[in-house]
Amino acid sequence: PSPAEKAMVCFGGMFIELPKAKTREMLQQDQEELDEEINNLRKELRVKVNRLYEAQGKPELKGFNLNPMSAEEMKLISRILEG
C-alpha cells in the first residue's frame, strides 16, 4: 500500500503505522464498546439515584428515566422541523 493508504496510530506512547481500513475498523469497534459502557453506566446511575431518593424519603424524580434520542431520530426531527 502507498503511504497515503496508511495512518499513524498512537498506542500508549508509541506510534504505529497501520492501514487506514484497519485503523477505521479498530476505532469503530472501540467506539461501539465505549457507547455500550456509557449506556450501562447511565442505567446503573438511574437505579442508584432512585435508591438514594427512596432512602431519603423523597419522591422519585420525574423524567429521570428518559432515554436520549438516537442520531437517526435526531435527523428525522431535523427534517420535520426544516419543512
Coordinates of C-alpha atoms in Angstrom, one line a residue:
P1 CA 0.0 0.0 0.0
S2 CA 1.1 3.5 -0.7
P3 CA 1.8 5.9 2.3
A4 CA -1.5 7.7 1.6
E5 CA -3.3 4.5 2.5
K6 CA -1.8 4.3 6.0
A7 CA -2.5 6.1 9.2
M8 CA -0.3 6.8 12.3
V9 CA -2.0 5.5 15.4
C10 CA -0.8 6.1 19.0
F11 CA -0.8 3.1 21.3
G12 CA 0.2 4.1 24.8
G13 CA 3.0 6.5 23.8
M14 CA 4.2 4.6 20.7
F15 CA 3.1 5.5 17.2
I16 CA 2.4 2.6 14.8
E17 CA 1.6 2.9 11.1
L18 CA -1.4 0.8 10.1
P19 CA -3.6 0.6 7.0
K20 CA -6.4 3.1 7.1
A21 CA -9.1 0.5 6.7
K22 CA -7.8 -1.5 9.7
T23 CA -7.5 1.8 11.7
R24 CA -11.1 2.8 10.9
E25 CA -12.3 -0.7 11.9
M26 CA -10.5 -0.6 15.2
L27 CA -11.8 2.9 16.0
Q28 CA -15.4 1.9 15.2
Q29 CA -15.1 -1.1 17.4
D30 CA -13.7 0.9 20.3
Q31 CA -16.5 3.5 19.9
E32 CA -19.1 0.8 20.0
E33 CA -17.6 -0.6 23.2
L34 CA -17.5 2.8 24.7
D35 CA -21.1 3.6 23.8
E36 CA -22.2 0.3 25.3
E37 CA -20.3 1.0 28.5
I38 CA -21.7 4.5 28.7
N39 CA -25.2 3.2 28.4
N40 CA -24.7 0.6 31.1
L41 CA -23.3 3.3 33.4
R42 CA -26.3 5.5 32.7
K43 CA -28.7 2.7 33.6
E44 CA -26.8 1.9 36.8
L45 CA -26.9 5.6 37.7
R46 CA -30.6 5.8 37.4
V47 CA -31.1 2.9 39.7
K48 CA -28.7 4.3 42.3
V49 CA -30.3 7.8 42.2
N50 CA -33.7 6.2 42.7
R51 CA -32.4 4.2 45.7
L52 CA -30.9 7.4 47.1
Y53 CA -34.1 9.3 46.8
E54 CA -36.1 6.4 48.3
A55 CA -33.7 6.2 51.3
Q56 CA -34.1 10.0 51.8
G57 CA -37.8 9.7 51.7
K58 CA -38.1 11.9 48.7
P59 CA -40.4 11.2 45.7
E60 CA -38.9 9.6 42.6
L61 CA -37.6 12.1 40.1
K62 CA -39.9 12.7 37.2
G63 CA -38.4 12.4 33.7
F64 CA -35.2 10.9 35.1
N65 CA -35.9 7.6 33.3
L66 CA -36.0 9.3 29.8
N67 CA -33.7 7.9 27.1
P68 CA -31.7 10.1 24.7
M69 CA -32.8 10.1 21.1
S70 CA -30.6 8.3 18.7
A71 CA -28.7 10.0 15.9
E72 CA -31.3 8.7 13.4
E73 CA -34.2 10.0 15.4
M74 CA -32.5 13.4 15.6
K75 CA -32.0 13.5 11.8
L76 CA -35.7 12.8 11.3
I77 CA -36.7 15.5 13.8
S78 CA -34.4 18.0 12.0
R79 CA -36.0 17.1 8.6
I80 CA -39.5 17.6 10.1
L81 CA -38.6 21.0 11.6
E82 CA -36.9 22.2 8.3
G83 CA -40.1 21.5 6.5

